[in-house]
Amino acid sequence: MPKRRRKHGEEATGGSGEDLISALPDAILQVVLSLLPSDETVRTCVLSRRWRHLWKSTPALRIVQDGVRYKRALKQNDFVNYLLLFRDRLPLDECEISYRDRSGDREEYTEIFRFSSMWIDYAVSLCQARVLKVCIHNVGMFLMRGNSAFVSQFLRRVELAGVILWEHAIDFSGCPNLEDLNLCSSKIYGPKMSSQSVRRLSITRCTLNLDTGSRMGISAPSLVSLQLADVVGRAPVLESMPSLATAFIRLGGSYFDTCTHEAYGDCDECLAHDDYGGSNDSVLLQGLSGATNLELTSINPDMFVFRKDLKRCPTFSMLRTLLLNEWCVAADFGALVYFLQHTPVLEKLILQLRLDETKNSMAETYASCNPTVQFLVLKHLKVVEIRCHKEDEVVRQIVKILSTFGVSSDQIDVQVIQHTYFSPRFSFEQT
């Protein structure tokens, strides 16, 4: 017997003519509507009387401009302003603002951001939004102009991409319950970024004080997870982070903090242009010294921040998993030896080497660790992974160094792979 074809809309009514979706409780319908862009949410008011006012109490505000919904920013701005005027002023779970400008028109650019700060203030201050997401493509938007700063007792998560943050805007001390802060592809200016409550911080592909070249401070004493990757400008100064558990640091390929004359950035030219560490006399590693899982990589081996910080003699007394790349074997393998000497409970070490050609000078000038001298035996170290293009003299020298710390060949796993890469997330979470 041939199957009967369902009539259009029969799925939503269950074949009985009853509107099953509209029969759902308001709370469930509002959750569904909160996943849609706000202009689509408002359009549901024409479905039936049941839907007429549901959009007004939707717990999310999503302003999306992709060049398709509205040809001109003026029309979208009018819509959003009326939306905020007529919606019920109930608390928001989330506010999302996303723009993609393809016009290149200066007037259009000005109009796009004409009311943005007002909308953010409406969501954060008046409607107690718990999550704020702002993503700007192709153009940069000044966030929190003037002396404005984020102030909210309810904000818990902030995600900002493609924005410009200036001084007061990076002071999050007015948000005592903020736990997650994600900054991506943004321009950030100011002496210090601060938050007493943030537990997870991610700063990726951002520029830091690019106009002055000065170091930015980061004060986040409650931090448990840090991701700092591919920033342009000088590496920021990390203040004490006593609760830090996991950190992923990948220094970018910009010319800041690099030196072709001295491995530790001690040449006269570097010293003349660097406010290195201020009173702390350390940039990154002192703030990271309490972590249990740590990944320290650099795209440019000439970047000296890690090596220079090691001269301040931090001890990583809680560190159990460590990933380093080829910067640690430059300058006579000194950084590698230092970590082996100052990580008493280390359990797993990963060395990720992208050396296309073996640098003979590394092996030939190696003198900081005499293999005949017996060092501290690493009693807790279980495995060492060496990921490389080929098993060359540098790898053999690393194995020799490890043996002086009581690491046997059975504990060392040399993985010859075609291409090593920089992971966008914590590499030790993949293993």
Coordinates of C-alpha atoms in Angstrom, one line a residue:
M1 CA 0.0 0.0 0.0
P2 CA 1.5 3.4 -1.0
K3 CA 2.5 5.7 1.8
R4 CA 0.3 8.7 2.3
R5 CA 2.0 12.0 1.8
R6 CA 1.9 14.4 4.7
K7 CA 0.3 17.7 4.0
H8 CA 2.2 20.9 4.6
G9 CA 2.3 21.8 8.3
E10 CA 1.0 18.4 9.4
E11 CA 4.2 17.7 11.3
A12 CA 3.6 20.8 13.5
T13 CA 0.0 19.8 14.2
G14 CA 0.6 16.1 14.6
G15 CA -1.9 15.4 11.8
S16 CA -4.9 16.3 14.1
G17 CA -5.1 20.0 13.2
E18 CA -3.9 21.0 16.7
D19 CA -1.0 23.5 16.9
L20 CA 1.4 21.5 19.1
I21 CA 4.1 24.2 19.2
S22 CA 1.8 26.9 20.4
A23 CA 0.6 24.6 23.1
L24 CA 4.0 24.6 24.7
P25 CA 4.4 26.7 27.9
D26 CA 5.5 30.3 27.5
A27 CA 8.8 29.6 29.2
I28 CA 9.8 27.0 26.6
L29 CA 8.7 29.1 23.7
Q30 CA 10.8 32.0 25.0
V31 CA 13.8 29.8 25.2
V32 CA 13.3 28.8 21.6
L33 CA 12.8 32.4 20.5
S34 CA 15.9 33.5 22.4
L35 CA 18.0 31.5 20.0
L36 CA 16.9 33.6 17.0
P37 CA 18.0 37.0 15.8
S38 CA 15.7 39.6 17.4
D39 CA 14.2 40.7 14.1
E40 CA 13.1 37.1 13.4
T41 CA 11.8 36.9 16.9
V42 CA 9.5 39.9 16.4
R43 CA 8.2 38.5 13.2
T44 CA 6.6 35.6 15.1
C45 CA 4.0 38.0 16.4
V46 CA 1.9 37.5 13.2
L47 CA 1.5 33.8 13.7
S48 CA -1.5 33.9 16.0
R49 CA -2.8 35.7 19.1
R50 CA -0.9 33.2 21.2
W51 CA 2.4 34.6 19.7
R52 CA 1.5 38.2 19.6
H53 CA 3.4 39.4 22.7
L54 CA 5.8 36.5 23.3
W55 CA 8.7 38.4 21.7
K56 CA 8.4 41.2 24.3
S57 CA 9.6 38.9 27.1
T58 CA 12.3 36.9 25.2
P59 CA 15.3 36.6 27.5
A60 CA 17.9 37.4 24.8
L61 CA 18.7 40.4 22.6
R62 CA 20.4 39.5 19.3
I63 CA 21.2 42.3 17.0
V64 CA 22.7 40.9 13.8
Q65 CA 23.7 42.9 10.7
D66 CA 25.2 40.8 7.9
G67 CA 24.3 42.9 4.9
V68 CA 21.3 40.7 4.1
R69 CA 18.7 41.5 6.6
Y70 CA 19.1 45.3 6.2
K71 CA 20.6 47.0 3.3
R72 CA 21.2 50.2 5.3
A73 CA 22.3 50.5 8.9
L74 CA 19.7 53.3 9.4
K75 CA 16.8 50.9 9.0
Q76 CA 18.2 48.4 11.4
N77 CA 18.9 51.1 14.0
D78 CA 15.3 52.3 13.8
F79 CA 14.1 48.7 14.2
V80 CA 16.3 48.1 17.3
N81 CA 15.4 51.4 19.0
Y82 CA 11.7 50.6 18.6
L83 CA 12.4 47.0 19.8
L84 CA 14.0 48.3 23.0
L85 CA 11.2 50.8 23.5
F86 CA 8.3 48.2 23.3
R87 CA 9.9 45.1 24.8
D88 CA 9.2 44.3 28.4
R89 CA 12.1 45.5 30.6
L90 CA 12.8 42.0 32.0
P91 CA 16.3 40.6 32.8
L92 CA 18.3 39.3 29.9
D93 CA 20.2 36.1 29.8
E94 CA 22.3 37.3 26.9
C95 CA 22.9 40.3 24.6
E96 CA 24.6 39.7 21.3
I97 CA 25.6 42.4 18.8
S98 CA 27.2 41.3 15.6
Y99 CA 28.1 43.5 12.6
R100 CA 29.7 42.7 9.3
D101 CA 30.4 45.8 7.2
R102 CA 31.0 45.2 3.5
S103 CA 30.1 48.6 2.1
G104 CA 33.2 50.6 2.9
D105 CA 31.0 53.7 3.1
R106 CA 32.2 56.1 5.8
E107 CA 28.7 57.4 6.6
E108 CA 27.4 53.8 6.8
Y109 CA 30.2 53.0 9.2
T110 CA 29.3 55.9 11.4
E111 CA 25.6 54.9 11.4
I112 CA 26.4 51.3 12.3
F113 CA 27.8 52.3 15.7
R114 CA 25.7 55.3 16.4
F115 CA 23.6 53.6 19.1
S116 CA 25.8 50.6 20.0
S117 CA 26.9 52.0 23.4
M118 CA 23.4 52.9 24.3
W119 CA 22.2 49.3 23.4
I120 CA 25.0 47.8 25.5
D121 CA 24.1 50.1 28.4
Y122 CA 20.4 49.1 28.1
A123 CA 21.3 45.4 28.2
V124 CA 23.9 45.5 30.9
S125 CA 22.6 48.3 33.2
L126 CA 18.9 48.2 32.8
C127 CA 18.2 44.6 31.9
Q128 CA 20.9 43.0 34.0
A129 CA 22.3 40.9 31.2
R130 CA 24.4 37.9 32.4
V131 CA 26.2 37.4 29.0
L132 CA 27.5 40.1 26.6
K133 CA 28.8 39.2 23.2
V134 CA 30.0 41.8 20.7
C135 CA 31.5 40.7 17.4
I136 CA 32.5 43.3 14.8
H137 CA 33.9 42.1 11.4
N138 CA 36.0 44.2 9.0
V139 CA 35.9 47.4 11.1
G140 CA 36.7 48.3 14.7
M141 CA 34.2 49.7 17.1
F142 CA 35.1 51.8 20.1
L143 CA 33.5 50.2 23.1
M144 CA 32.6 52.3 26.2
R145 CA 33.8 55.7 25.0
G146 CA 35.3 58.3 27.3
N147 CA 35.7 57.4 30.9
S148 CA 33.0 54.7 30.8
A149 CA 33.7 51.2 32.3
F150 CA 31.6 48.1 32.6
V151 CA 29.6 48.2 35.8
S152 CA 27.2 45.3 36.6
Q153 CA 26.4 43.1 39.5
F154 CA 24.9 40.5 37.1
L155 CA 27.4 40.2 34.2
R156 CA 29.1 36.8 34.3
R157 CA 30.5 36.4 30.8
V158 CA 31.9 38.9 28.2
E159 CA 33.0 38.0 24.7
L160 CA 34.4 40.8 22.6
A161 CA 35.8 40.6 19.0
G162 CA 36.9 43.3 16.6
V163 CA 36.4 46.1 19.1
I164 CA 38.6 48.9 20.4
L165 CA 39.0 49.1 24.2
W166 CA 40.6 52.2 25.8
E167 CA 41.8 52.4 29.4
H168 CA 38.7 52.5 31.5
A169 CA 37.0 49.9 29.3
I170 CA 39.6 47.3 30.4
D171 CA 38.8 47.9 34.1
F172 CA 36.3 45.2 35.0
S173 CA 36.5 45.8 38.8
G174 CA 32.9 47.1 38.6
C175 CA 31.7 43.6 37.6
P176 CA 32.2 41.6 40.8
N177 CA 30.5 38.4 39.4
L178 CA 32.3 38.3 36.0
E179 CA 33.9 34.9 35.6
D180 CA 34.6 34.6 31.9
L181 CA 36.4 37.2 29.7
N182 CA 37.2 36.5 26.1
L183 CA 38.9 39.1 23.9
C184 CA 39.7 38.3 20.3
S185 CA 41.0 40.3 17.3
S186 CA 40.7 43.6 19.2
K187 CA 42.8 46.7 19.8
I188 CA 43.5 47.2 23.5
Y189 CA 45.1 50.3 25.1
G190 CA 45.8 51.2 28.7
P191 CA 48.2 50.6 31.5
K192 CA 46.4 47.7 33.2
M193 CA 43.5 45.2 32.6
S194 CA 42.0 44.3 36.0
S195 CA 39.3 42.1 37.5
Q196 CA 39.1 40.6 40.9
S197 CA 36.6 38.0 39.9
V198 CA 37.5 36.7 36.5
R199 CA 38.4 33.0 36.5
R200 CA 38.9 32.3 32.8
L201 CA 40.6 34.8 30.6
S202 CA 41.4 34.5 26.9
I203 CA 43.2 37.1 24.8
T204 CA 43.9 36.0 21.2
R205 CA 45.1 37.9 18.1
C206 CA 44.8 41.3 19.9
T207 CA 47.1 44.3 19.7
L208 CA 48.3 45.6 23.1
N209 CA 49.4 49.3 23.4
L210 CA 50.6 49.2 19.8
D211 CA 50.8 53.0 19.7
T212 CA 53.2 53.4 22.6
G213 CA 55.0 50.1 22.7
S214 CA 54.6 50.0 26.5
R215 CA 53.7 46.9 28.5
M216 CA 50.2 46.4 29.8
G217 CA 49.6 44.9 33.2
I218 CA 47.1 42.1 33.9
S219 CA 45.7 41.8 37.4
A220 CA 43.4 38.8 37.8
P221 CA 44.1 37.2 41.2
S222 CA 41.2 34.7 40.9
L223 CA 42.2 33.3 37.5
V224 CA 42.2 29.5 37.1
S225 CA 42.7 29.4 33.3
L226 CA 44.6 31.7 31.0
Q227 CA 45.0 31.8 27.2
L228 CA 47.3 34.4 25.7
A229 CA 48.0 33.8 22.1
D230 CA 49.3 35.7 19.0
V231 CA 49.2 39.2 20.5
V232 CA 50.9 42.0 18.7
G233 CA 52.8 44.4 20.9
R234 CA 54.9 43.8 24.0
A235 CA 54.0 40.8 26.1
P236 CA 51.9 41.9 29.1
V237 CA 53.1 41.8 32.7
L238 CA 51.2 39.2 34.6
E239 CA 50.7 39.9 38.3
S240 CA 50.2 37.2 40.9
M241 CA 47.7 34.5 40.1
P242 CA 47.7 32.2 43.1
S243 CA 44.7 30.1 41.9
L244 CA 46.0 29.5 38.3
A245 CA 45.8 25.9 37.2
T246 CA 46.1 26.0 33.4
A247 CA 47.9 28.4 31.1
F248 CA 48.4 28.5 27.3
I249 CA 50.9 31.1 26.2
R250 CA 51.9 31.5 22.5
L251 CA 53.9 34.6 21.8
G252 CA 53.3 36.0 18.3
G253 CA 55.6 36.7 15.4
S254 CA 55.8 40.5 15.8
Y255 CA 59.1 42.3 16.1
F256 CA 58.4 43.4 19.7
D257 CA 60.3 41.5 22.4
T258 CA 62.7 40.0 19.8
C259 CA 66.5 40.4 19.6
T260 CA 68.9 39.1 17.0
H261 CA 71.9 40.2 19.1
E262 CA 71.4 38.7 22.5
A263 CA 69.4 35.6 23.5
Y264 CA 68.1 37.4 26.6
G265 CA 67.3 40.8 25.1
D266 CA 70.2 42.4 27.0
C267 CA 71.7 44.4 24.2
D268 CA 71.7 48.2 24.5
E269 CA 69.1 48.7 21.9
C270 CA 66.6 46.4 23.6
L271 CA 67.2 47.8 27.1
A272 CA 66.7 51.4 25.9
H273 CA 63.2 50.7 24.6
D274 CA 61.8 48.3 27.2
D275 CA 60.1 49.0 30.5
Y276 CA 60.7 45.4 31.4
G277 CA 58.5 44.1 34.1
G278 CA 58.4 47.3 36.1
S279 CA 58.8 46.7 39.8
N280 CA 58.1 43.0 39.5
D281 CA 61.1 42.6 37.3
S282 CA 59.3 39.7 35.5
V283 CA 56.8 39.8 32.7
L284 CA 55.2 36.4 32.3
L285 CA 56.7 33.5 34.2
Q286 CA 56.5 34.8 37.8
G287 CA 52.7 35.2 37.4
L288 CA 52.5 31.7 35.9
S289 CA 54.8 30.0 38.5
G290 CA 51.9 28.4 40.4
A291 CA 50.2 26.7 37.4
T292 CA 49.8 22.9 37.3
N293 CA 49.5 22.7 33.5
L294 CA 51.6 25.0 31.3
E295 CA 52.2 25.5 27.6
L296 CA 54.8 28.0 26.6
T297 CA 55.5 28.4 22.9
S298 CA 56.9 31.1 20.6
I299 CA 56.4 31.5 16.9
N300 CA 59.7 33.4 16.7
P301 CA 62.7 31.7 18.5
D302 CA 64.4 35.2 18.7
M303 CA 61.7 36.3 21.1
F304 CA 63.5 36.6 24.5
V305 CA 60.7 37.2 27.1
F306 CA 60.6 33.6 28.3
R307 CA 64.4 33.3 28.6
K308 CA 64.8 36.6 30.2
D309 CA 62.1 35.8 32.8
L310 CA 64.0 32.6 33.7
K311 CA 66.9 34.8 34.9
R312 CA 64.6 36.0 37.7
C313 CA 64.6 32.4 39.0
P314 CA 61.0 31.5 39.4
T315 CA 60.2 28.0 40.8
F316 CA 57.3 26.0 39.4
S317 CA 56.5 24.0 42.5
M318 CA 53.1 22.9 41.4
L319 CA 53.8 22.2 37.7
R320 CA 52.8 18.7 36.5
T321 CA 52.5 19.0 32.7
L322 CA 54.7 21.3 30.6
L323 CA 54.9 21.9 26.8
L324 CA 57.7 23.9 25.3
N325 CA 58.8 24.4 21.7
E326 CA 62.1 25.3 20.0
W327 CA 62.8 28.5 22.0
C328 CA 63.8 26.3 24.9
V329 CA 66.8 24.8 23.1
A330 CA 68.2 28.1 21.8
A331 CA 70.9 29.8 23.9
D332 CA 72.8 26.6 24.8
F333 CA 69.6 24.7 25.9
G334 CA 69.6 26.9 29.0
A335 CA 65.8 27.2 29.2
L336 CA 65.3 23.5 29.0
V337 CA 67.8 22.8 31.7
Y338 CA 66.3 25.5 33.9
F339 CA 62.8 24.0 33.8
L340 CA 64.2 20.5 34.6
Q341 CA 65.9 22.0 37.6
H342 CA 62.9 24.0 38.9
T343 CA 59.9 21.7 38.4
P344 CA 60.2 19.3 41.3
V345 CA 56.8 17.5 40.7
L346 CA 56.8 17.5 36.9
E347 CA 55.1 14.4 35.5
K348 CA 54.9 15.0 31.8
L349 CA 57.2 17.0 29.5
I350 CA 56.4 17.7 25.8
L351 CA 58.9 19.3 23.5
Q352 CA 57.5 20.4 20.2
L353 CA 60.3 21.2 17.7
R354 CA 59.6 22.8 14.3
L355 CA 63.3 23.2 13.3
D356 CA 63.3 22.7 9.5
E357 CA 67.1 22.6 9.6
T358 CA 69.2 21.5 12.6
K359 CA 71.0 24.4 14.0
N360 CA 74.5 23.0 14.5
S361 CA 75.4 26.0 16.7
M362 CA 73.0 24.8 19.3
A363 CA 74.7 21.4 19.7
E364 CA 78.2 22.8 19.2
T365 CA 78.1 25.6 21.7
Y366 CA 76.1 23.7 24.3
A367 CA 78.0 24.1 27.6
S368 CA 75.4 25.1 30.2
C369 CA 74.8 21.5 31.2
N370 CA 77.8 19.2 31.4
P371 CA 76.5 15.6 31.0
T372 CA 79.1 14.3 33.4
V373 CA 77.6 16.4 36.2
Q374 CA 74.7 14.7 38.2
F375 CA 71.7 16.9 38.7
L376 CA 68.5 16.5 40.7
V377 CA 66.7 13.3 39.8
L378 CA 63.2 14.0 38.6
K379 CA 61.4 11.4 40.6
H380 CA 57.9 12.2 39.4
L381 CA 58.6 12.5 35.7
K382 CA 56.8 9.6 33.9
V383 CA 57.1 10.5 30.2
V384 CA 58.9 12.9 27.9
E385 CA 57.5 13.4 24.3
I386 CA 59.7 14.9 21.7
R387 CA 57.8 15.8 18.6
C388 CA 60.1 16.7 15.7
H389 CA 60.7 16.6 11.9
K390 CA 63.7 14.3 12.3
E391 CA 65.9 12.8 15.0
D392 CA 68.9 15.0 14.6
E393 CA 71.8 16.2 16.8
V394 CA 69.5 18.6 18.7
V395 CA 67.2 15.7 19.7
R396 CA 70.2 13.5 20.7
Q397 CA 71.5 16.3 22.8
I398 CA 68.1 16.7 24.6
V399 CA 68.1 13.0 25.3
K400 CA 71.6 13.3 26.8
I401 CA 70.5 16.2 29.0
L402 CA 67.5 14.3 30.2
S403 CA 69.7 11.4 31.2
T404 CA 71.6 13.6 33.7
F405 CA 68.3 14.1 35.5
G406 CA 67.6 10.4 35.8
V407 CA 65.3 10.1 32.8
S408 CA 65.8 6.7 31.1
S409 CA 65.4 6.1 27.4
D410 CA 62.3 4.0 28.2
Q411 CA 60.6 7.2 29.4
I412 CA 61.4 9.2 26.3
D413 CA 59.1 9.0 23.2
V414 CA 60.6 10.6 20.1
Q415 CA 57.8 11.1 17.6
V416 CA 59.1 12.0 14.1
I417 CA 56.1 13.6 12.3
Q418 CA 55.8 15.4 9.0
H419 CA 54.4 18.6 10.3
T420 CA 54.3 20.0 13.8
Y421 CA 51.8 22.8 14.4
F422 CA 50.7 25.4 16.8
S423 CA 47.6 24.2 18.5
P424 CA 44.7 26.7 18.9
R425 CA 44.0 25.2 22.3
F426 CA 45.8 23.4 25.1
S427 CA 47.9 20.6 23.6
F428 CA 48.0 18.6 26.7
E429 CA 44.2 18.3 26.5
Q430 CA 44.7 16.4 23.3
T431 CA 47.0 13.8 24.7

